[in-house]
Short mmCIF file of C-alpha atoms and ligand atoms in Angstrom, two decimals:
data_model
loop_
_atom_site.label_atom_id
_atom_site.label_comp_id
_atom_site.label_asym_id
_atom_site.label_seq_id
_atom_site.Cartn_x
_atom_site.Cartn_y
_atom_site.Cartn_z
CA MET A 140 -19.82 17.21 -11.28
CA ASN A 141 -19.48 18.12 -14.59
CA GLY A 142 -17.37 15.22 -15.51
CA THR A 143 -13.83 16.63 -16.34
CA SER A 144 -12.51 14.08 -13.97
CA ALA A 145 -14.77 11.37 -13.30
CA ILE A 146 -13.17 7.58 -13.44
CA ALA A 147 -13.83 5.56 -15.81
CA LEU A 148 -15.39 2.26 -15.97
CA PRO A 149 -13.19 0.19 -16.62
CA ALA A 150 -13.50 -0.65 -20.45
CA LYS A 151 -14.18 -4.99 -20.06
CA ARG A 152 -14.97 -6.82 -16.55
CA ARG A 153 -11.99 -8.89 -16.03
CA THR A 154 -12.71 -12.91 -15.53
CA SER A 155 -11.57 -15.62 -13.85
CA LYS A 156 -11.02 -19.56 -13.65
CA ASN A 157 -9.30 -19.77 -10.54
CA PHE A 158 -11.88 -19.15 -6.92
CA ILE A 159 -11.83 -19.64 -3.39
CA THR A 160 -14.51 -21.18 -1.89
CA ILE A 161 -16.48 -21.20 1.39
CA LYS A 162 -18.93 -23.16 2.82
CA GLY A 163 -21.38 -22.89 5.22
CA ALA A 164 -19.96 -19.01 6.25
CA ARG A 165 -22.03 -19.14 9.92
CA GLU A 166 -19.36 -16.21 12.50
CA HIS A 167 -21.41 -13.52 14.09
CA ASN A 168 -24.63 -13.04 11.47
CA LEU A 169 -23.41 -14.60 8.94
CA LYS A 170 -26.26 -17.18 7.96
CA ASN A 171 -24.64 -20.12 6.47
CA ILE A 172 -23.93 -18.65 3.50
CA ASP A 173 -21.48 -20.91 0.46
CA VAL A 174 -19.47 -17.71 -0.46
CA SER A 175 -16.78 -17.35 -3.72
CA PHE A 176 -14.05 -15.48 -4.40
CA PRO A 177 -12.49 -15.01 -7.41
CA LEU A 178 -8.95 -14.18 -8.27
CA ASN A 179 -6.74 -12.98 -10.38
CA MET A 180 -9.30 -9.80 -10.26
CA LEU A 181 -10.51 -7.11 -8.12
CA THR A 182 -13.62 -7.64 -6.10
CA VAL A 183 -14.91 -5.83 -4.35
CA VAL A 184 -16.97 -6.82 -1.67
CA THR A 185 -19.98 -4.42 -0.28
CA GLY A 186 -23.48 -4.07 1.82
CA VAL A 187 -25.30 -1.76 4.24
CA SER A 188 -23.06 -1.27 7.73
CA GLY A 189 -23.26 -4.66 10.33
CA SER A 190 -24.06 -6.52 7.16
CA GLY A 191 -20.68 -8.43 7.57
CA LYS A 192 -18.34 -8.16 5.32
CA SER A 193 -15.53 -8.34 8.02
CA THR A 194 -16.26 -11.09 9.27
CA LEU A 195 -16.65 -12.88 6.13
CA VAL A 196 -13.48 -10.90 4.54
CA ARG A 197 -11.59 -10.40 8.41
CA ARG A 198 -12.25 -13.23 10.46
CA LEU A 199 -12.68 -15.80 8.04
CA LEU A 200 -11.75 -15.52 5.08
CA TYR A 201 -8.50 -14.09 5.83
CA PRO A 202 -7.23 -16.31 9.11
CA THR A 203 -7.91 -19.72 7.23
CA LEU A 204 -5.52 -18.55 4.01
CA LEU A 205 -3.01 -17.57 5.60
CA LYS A 206 -3.11 -20.32 8.24
CA GLU A 207 -3.28 -22.76 4.21
CA LEU A 208 -0.45 -20.92 3.63
CA GLY A 209 2.04 -22.16 6.63
CA GLY A 210 1.00 -18.16 7.99
CA TYR A 211 0.59 -17.19 12.40
CA GLY A 212 -2.18 -15.84 12.99
CA GLU A 213 -5.95 -14.72 15.28
CA LYS A 214 -7.83 -18.46 14.79
CA ALA A 215 -10.73 -18.47 12.19
CA GLY A 216 -14.50 -17.71 12.31
CA HIS A 217 -16.96 -20.54 12.05
CA PHE A 218 -17.48 -22.51 9.17
CA THR A 219 -17.61 -25.80 7.16
CA SER A 220 -15.45 -25.82 4.40
CA PHE A 221 -12.40 -23.41 2.44
CA THR A 222 -11.54 -25.57 -0.44
CA GLY A 223 -9.71 -24.06 -4.46
CA LYS A 224 -7.34 -23.15 -6.41
CA TYR A 225 -4.74 -20.93 -5.00
CA THR A 226 -1.56 -22.99 -5.82
CA ASP A 227 -0.18 -20.04 -7.53
CA LEU A 228 -1.07 -17.44 -4.41
CA LYS A 229 2.23 -17.69 -1.89
CA SER A 230 1.03 -14.80 0.66
CA VAL A 231 -1.87 -13.06 1.81
CA GLU A 232 -1.54 -10.42 2.62
CA PHE A 233 -4.05 -7.54 4.34
CA VAL A 234 -3.53 -3.43 4.41
CA ASP A 235 -4.78 -1.01 6.58
CA GLN A 236 -4.08 2.31 6.74
CA ASN A 237 -1.08 1.89 8.88
CA PRO A 238 0.94 -0.37 7.09
CA ILE A 239 4.64 0.44 7.31
CA GLY A 240 6.63 1.36 10.25
CA ARG A 241 6.30 4.52 11.59
CA SER A 242 9.27 5.34 12.80
CA SER A 243 11.41 8.87 11.73
CA ARG A 244 14.81 6.22 10.43
CA SER A 245 12.08 4.82 7.16
CA ASN A 246 11.08 7.00 4.39
CA PRO A 247 9.28 6.23 1.08
CA VAL A 248 13.33 4.88 -0.61
CA THR A 249 14.17 3.08 2.79
CA TYR A 250 10.99 1.12 2.54
CA ILE A 251 11.11 0.34 -1.59
CA LYS A 252 15.12 -0.47 -0.76
CA ALA A 253 16.30 2.17 -3.40
CA TYR A 254 17.93 3.44 -0.72
CA ASP A 255 20.33 1.16 -0.53
CA GLU A 256 21.77 2.33 -4.63
CA ILE A 257 21.23 5.98 -3.04
CA ARG A 258 24.53 5.48 -1.05
CA ALA A 259 26.06 2.74 -3.09
CA LEU A 260 25.84 5.99 -5.87
CA PHE A 261 27.62 8.23 -3.42
CA ALA A 262 30.41 5.92 -2.64
CA ARG A 263 31.78 6.04 -6.22
CA GLN A 264 32.06 9.87 -6.79
CA LYS A 265 36.02 10.71 -6.72
CA LEU A 266 36.16 12.48 -3.09
CA SER A 267 34.69 9.89 -1.42
CA ASN A 268 37.21 7.15 -3.52
CA LEU A 269 39.34 9.98 -2.04
CA ARG A 270 38.53 10.48 1.67
CA GLY A 271 37.67 6.38 2.36
CA TYR A 272 33.97 6.60 2.10
CA GLN A 273 31.71 3.45 1.56
CA ALA A 274 28.37 3.38 1.61
CA LYS A 275 27.39 3.33 5.01
CA HIS A 276 28.86 7.14 5.23
CA PHE A 277 25.43 7.60 3.93
CA SER A 278 23.20 5.99 6.15
CA PHE A 279 22.18 7.90 8.51
CA ASN A 280 20.78 4.52 10.99
CA VAL A 281 24.61 3.50 11.69
CA ASP A 282 27.49 5.39 13.00
CA GLY A 283 30.01 6.61 10.08
CA GLY A 284 28.63 9.46 8.81
CA ARG A 285 25.58 10.30 10.14
CA CYS A 286 26.03 13.65 13.06
CA GLU A 287 27.13 12.51 16.10
CA VAL A 288 25.19 14.51 17.53
CA CYS A 289 21.32 13.97 16.91
CA LYS A 290 22.35 10.05 16.05
CA GLY A 291 20.88 11.33 12.43
CA GLU A 292 17.18 12.04 13.12
CA GLY A 293 18.22 16.13 12.05
CA ASP A 294 16.61 17.36 15.61
CA ILE A 295 16.27 17.04 19.49
CA THR A 296 13.33 15.83 20.68
CA VAL A 297 13.49 17.41 24.71
CA GLU A 298 11.11 15.70 26.63
CA MET A 299 8.49 18.20 28.39
CA GLN A 300 6.43 16.44 31.84
CA PHE A 301 3.23 17.12 31.54
CA MET A 302 3.19 18.15 27.98
CA ALA A 303 4.13 16.69 24.40
CA ASP A 304 7.71 16.15 23.32
CA VAL A 305 9.24 19.86 21.80
CA HIS A 306 11.22 18.30 18.82
CA LEU A 307 14.06 20.94 17.71
CA GLN A 308 16.27 20.80 15.13
CA CYS A 309 19.93 19.34 15.71
CA ASP A 310 22.31 22.71 15.27
CA THR A 311 25.27 20.94 14.72
CA CYS A 312 24.02 19.53 11.71
CA LYS A 313 21.23 21.72 11.23
CA GLY A 314 18.88 19.83 10.85
CA LYS A 315 20.82 17.61 7.47
CA ARG A 316 21.43 14.79 9.24
CA PHE A 317 25.36 14.24 8.52
CA LYS A 318 28.79 15.10 9.27
CA LYS A 319 29.62 18.12 6.97
CA GLU A 320 32.68 16.27 5.90
CA VAL A 321 29.94 13.83 3.94
CA LEU A 322 27.78 16.92 3.07
CA GLU A 323 30.41 17.52 0.85
CA VAL A 324 30.74 14.65 -1.14
CA GLN A 325 28.49 15.56 -4.71
CA PHE A 326 26.47 13.40 -7.44
CA GLU A 327 26.03 16.01 -10.05
CA GLY A 328 25.94 18.96 -7.79
CA LYS A 329 23.76 17.95 -5.44
CA ASN A 330 24.69 16.34 -1.98
CA ILE A 331 22.70 13.74 0.10
CA ASP A 332 20.88 16.23 2.03
CA ASP A 333 19.75 17.41 -1.46
CA ILE A 334 18.94 14.36 -2.74
CA LEU A 335 16.86 13.04 0.19
CA ASN A 336 14.73 16.04 -0.22
CA SER A 337 13.54 16.35 -3.44
CA THR A 338 10.49 14.95 -4.86
CA ILE A 339 9.57 11.34 -6.08
CA ASP A 340 8.93 12.96 -9.58
CA ASP A 341 12.47 15.63 -9.08
CA ALA A 342 14.73 12.95 -8.64
CA ILE A 343 12.90 10.27 -10.73
CA SER A 344 14.38 13.08 -14.20
CA PHE A 345 16.96 13.98 -13.10
CA PHE A 346 18.54 10.70 -12.24
CA SER A 347 17.31 9.83 -15.95
CA GLN A 348 19.64 12.18 -17.28
CA HIS A 349 22.44 11.52 -15.64
CA GLU A 350 22.86 8.10 -16.35
CA GLN A 351 20.51 6.50 -13.24
CA ASP A 352 18.45 4.98 -14.91
CA LYS A 353 18.83 1.66 -12.94
CA LEU A 354 17.75 4.07 -9.95
CA ALA A 355 14.74 6.11 -11.61
CA LYS A 356 13.56 3.22 -12.39
CA ARG A 357 13.32 1.34 -8.72
CA LEU A 358 11.59 4.94 -7.61
CA GLN A 359 9.46 4.30 -10.89
CA PRO A 360 6.70 2.04 -9.07
CA LEU A 361 6.18 5.35 -5.80
CA GLN A 362 5.40 7.64 -8.95
CA ASP A 363 2.94 4.81 -10.51
CA VAL A 364 0.66 4.69 -7.14
CA GLY A 365 1.06 9.27 -7.34
CA LEU A 366 3.00 9.54 -4.69
CA GLY A 367 5.13 11.62 -6.87
CA TYR A 368 4.19 14.23 -4.39
CA VAL A 369 6.80 13.28 -1.94
CA THR A 370 10.80 13.58 -0.25
CA LEU A 371 12.16 11.11 -1.12
CA GLY A 372 13.58 11.71 3.00
CA GLN A 373 10.21 12.95 4.28
CA SER A 374 9.97 9.68 7.36
CA SER A 375 7.70 7.81 7.26
CA SER A 376 5.70 8.81 10.67
CA THR A 377 4.06 11.60 8.67
CA LEU A 378 2.99 10.44 6.04
CA SER A 379 -1.06 10.18 5.73
CA GLY A 380 -2.64 6.44 5.92
CA GLY A 381 -3.28 6.33 2.14
CA GLU A 382 0.33 7.47 1.88
CA ALA A 383 1.63 5.14 3.96
CA GLN A 384 -0.67 2.76 1.89
CA ARG A 385 -0.38 3.38 -1.82
CA ILE A 386 3.73 2.95 -0.85
CA LYS A 387 3.12 -0.09 0.27
CA LEU A 388 1.90 -1.25 -2.60
CA ALA A 389 3.77 0.83 -4.34
CA SER A 390 7.06 -2.11 -2.06
CA PHE A 391 4.69 -5.13 -4.05
CA LEU A 392 5.26 -3.53 -7.53
CA VAL A 393 9.06 -2.79 -6.41
CA LYS A 394 9.25 -6.76 -7.35
CA GLY A 395 8.51 -6.72 -10.36
CA ASN A 396 7.80 -10.24 -12.45
CA THR A 397 8.27 -12.94 -9.39
CA ARG A 398 5.93 -16.07 -9.64
CA ASP A 399 5.01 -15.77 -6.29
CA LYS A 400 1.90 -14.72 -6.00
CA ALA A 401 -1.04 -12.72 -3.33
CA LEU A 402 -3.80 -11.83 -2.83
CA PHE A 403 -4.78 -8.09 -1.30
CA ILE A 404 -7.42 -7.61 1.62
CA PHE A 405 -8.29 -3.72 2.59
CA ASP A 406 -10.17 -3.28 4.70
CA GLU A 407 -12.02 -0.02 2.90
CA PRO A 408 -9.27 1.80 1.61
CA THR A 409 -11.07 4.54 0.43
CA THR A 410 -11.76 6.53 3.75
CA GLY A 411 -10.36 9.04 3.69
CA LEU A 412 -8.75 9.96 -0.02
CA HIS A 413 -10.71 12.07 -2.49
CA PHE A 414 -12.04 10.64 -4.95
CA HIS A 415 -8.51 12.00 -6.53
CA ASP A 416 -6.86 9.77 -4.69
CA ILE A 417 -9.19 6.80 -5.32
CA LYS A 418 -8.65 7.20 -8.97
CA LYS A 419 -4.64 6.21 -8.60
CA LEU A 420 -5.38 3.60 -5.97
CA LEU A 421 -7.07 2.67 -8.56
CA LYS A 422 -4.38 2.53 -11.39
CA SER A 423 -1.94 0.42 -8.38
CA PHE A 424 -4.68 -2.21 -8.35
CA ASP A 425 -5.07 -2.35 -11.87
CA ALA A 426 -0.56 -2.79 -12.35
CA LEU A 427 -0.38 -5.54 -9.10
CA ILE A 428 -3.65 -7.88 -10.74
CA GLU A 429 -1.49 -6.66 -13.56
CA LYS A 430 1.61 -8.76 -12.42
CA GLY A 431 -0.66 -11.75 -11.38
CA HIS A 432 -1.60 -10.47 -8.14
CA SER A 433 -5.17 -10.40 -6.93
CA ILE A 434 -7.17 -8.50 -4.91
CA ILE A 435 -10.03 -8.31 -2.84
CA VAL A 436 -11.61 -4.38 -1.16
CA ILE A 437 -14.86 -4.20 1.62
CA GLU A 438 -15.76 -0.92 0.00
CA HIS A 439 -19.00 1.74 0.20
CA ASN A 440 -17.22 4.36 -2.40
CA ILE A 441 -19.54 3.34 -5.51
CA GLU A 442 -16.66 4.90 -7.99
CA LEU A 443 -14.45 1.87 -6.45
CA ILE A 444 -17.29 -0.68 -6.69
CA LYS A 445 -18.49 0.29 -10.06
CA CYS A 446 -14.95 -0.52 -11.25
CA ALA A 447 -14.90 -4.18 -9.51
CA ASP A 448 -14.50 -7.39 -11.68
CA HIS A 449 -16.77 -9.18 -9.37
CA ILE A 450 -19.24 -7.63 -6.82
CA ILE A 451 -20.21 -9.69 -3.36
CA ASP A 452 -23.15 -7.57 -1.73
CA LEU A 453 -23.93 -9.30 1.68
CA GLY A 454 -27.37 -7.52 3.39
CA PRO A 455 -29.38 -7.36 2.89
CA LEU A 456 -29.44 -5.08 6.29
CA GLY A 457 -27.08 -4.73 9.06
CA GLY A 458 -27.30 -7.23 11.72
CA ASP A 459 -29.55 -10.02 12.61
CA GLU A 460 -31.15 -8.54 9.46
CA GLY A 461 -28.06 -9.68 7.21
CA GLY A 462 -25.36 -12.02 6.92
CA ASP A 463 -27.02 -13.28 4.15
CA LEU A 464 -25.17 -13.02 0.18
CA VAL A 465 -27.89 -11.09 -1.51
CA ALA A 466 -26.32 -10.98 -5.23
CA TYR A 467 -23.00 -11.62 -6.67
CA GLY A 468 -21.49 -10.98 -10.13
CA VAL A 469 -19.60 -8.14 -11.93
CA PRO A 470 -21.24 -4.89 -11.66
CA GLU A 471 -24.06 -4.34 -14.31
CA GLU A 472 -25.72 -7.86 -12.54
CA ILE A 473 -25.58 -5.80 -9.95
CA ALA A 474 -27.35 -2.80 -10.16
CA VAL A 475 -30.53 -4.96 -12.27
CA ASN A 476 -31.07 -7.28 -8.92
CA PRO A 477 -34.26 -5.61 -7.81
CA LYS A 478 -33.02 -7.34 -3.29
CA SER A 479 -29.69 -5.30 -4.11
CA HIS A 480 -29.62 -2.27 -1.89
CA THR A 481 -26.13 -1.47 -3.42
CA GLY A 482 -27.68 -2.81 -7.00
CA THR A 483 -29.66 0.69 -7.11
CA TYR A 484 -26.84 2.60 -6.67
CA LEU A 485 -24.80 1.35 -8.87
CA LYS A 486 -27.74 1.70 -11.55
CA GLU A 487 -27.32 5.88 -11.44
CA LYS A 488 -22.97 5.25 -12.20
CA LEU A 489 -23.56 2.31 -15.18
N1 LIG B 99 -17.49 -9.99 17.82
C1 LIG B 99 -18.73 -9.94 17.34
N2 LIG B 99 -19.48 -10.39 19.27
C2 LIG B 99 -20.35 -10.65 18.01
N3 LIG B 99 -21.33 -9.46 17.42
C3 LIG B 99 -20.02 -9.11 16.65
C4 LIG B 99 -18.28 -9.09 16.48
N4 LIG B 99 -17.75 -8.51 15.25
C5 LIG B 99 -19.22 -8.45 14.61
N5 LIG B 99 -20.56 -8.36 14.87
C6 LIG B 99 -22.09 -8.27 14.92
O1 LIG B 99 -22.18 -9.09 13.57
C7 LIG B 99 -22.53 -8.82 12.81
C8 LIG B 99 -21.38 -7.71 11.41
O2 LIG B 99 -20.20 -6.78 11.61
P1 LIG B 99 -19.51 -6.34 10.59
O3 LIG B 99 -18.26 -6.39 11.67
O4 LIG B 99 -18.89 -8.22 9.49
O5 LIG B 99 -20.31 -5.90 9.82
P2 LIG B 99 -19.56 -5.04 8.55
O6 LIG B 99 -20.45 -5.38 7.52
O7 LIG B 99 -18.14 -4.78 7.69
O8 LIG B 99 -20.05 -3.26 8.93
P3 LIG B 99 -19.31 -2.42 8.65
O9 LIG B 99 -20.16 -1.23 7.20
O10 LIG B 99 -19.26 -1.45 9.31
O11 LIG B 99 -17.77 -2.18 8.45
C9 LIG B 99 -22.87 -6.62 13.31
O12 LIG B 99 -24.21 -7.67 13.33
C10 LIG B 99 -21.79 -6.31 14.05
O13 LIG B 99 -23.01 -6.10 15.71
MG1 LIG B 100 -16.30 -3.83 8.37
ZN1 LIG B 101 22.49 16.43 13.89
#
């Protein structure tokens, strides 16, 4: 309230020469409108509930672009033409709040593919050489080093008739997922279980302290998207929607400066996010744009809207009284547009 942790306005708005243009959009309530989506920046689609945002982005832009890029999906809604300079784009990603596998066998490090290196590190230790352990012995997904009783799950599921299943810690490995002998292998005083139970923050400093810079760097994107507090081994099934979304973002940051650019589409990514988390989300958006990707977000949250490089405002109202392109441009332009409801709220923020 006193503004000390306010989300700052960006120092400057990005501009772009590349656009995707949809003409004659008329699915659902859309009133035969022409809309241009700039690339390589943060575009936010705004408007009251029922104004046509999801229809425009999820039913027209996404399926059409997906098909143009060689993918398969739902048939797009009605429009006249789809044009643009998007030859750099290799993929379009729709990121909802449940984007990563909800399996007890995947976790943040397996998702960003850092676990392979951790296993390799343990396989290189003296004791592993002596006993003939390979990288696969440090996996809980295949036989070898994992606990045989719980098959590396760490717990045992008891089916209860008419009630939710009960998960009991595995008696044999005590929830540690691995055989006792495998846990005897240590790297600088920590075994594989200790590593899986450390937070991303701790693991980054531990690995850099012990000259495993490559590994530390691998984990860095998770810290960058604000997930430093999550443990390496926390199973994906227990992550919150916002956390899962940010892991997905981190996995794209890991890929580095590839030439394969992506367009990311989000429908209300701030739902359920605290003010503090919105800041982190914005930071990861920036990081993706720095790498040459593009982002389109459907959003009601004014803190995120004010940080847009470009706004597409639909309305003026919902249902049949919506579906028009009310305004578009930088937030400063929307704010002075008397027809835009979004503008009224933006004014107070700028
Ligand atoms: N499958 C459908 N069939 C008929 N009408 C639909 C369908 N889906 C959406 N609509 C209508 O089209 C209009 C625009 O809906 P849309 O979902 O695009 O709104 P929105 O701007 O995304 O709203 P919100 O902010 O609430 O998500 C609404 O009046 C809605 O009732
Ligand atoms: Mg919607
Ligand atoms: Zn076990």
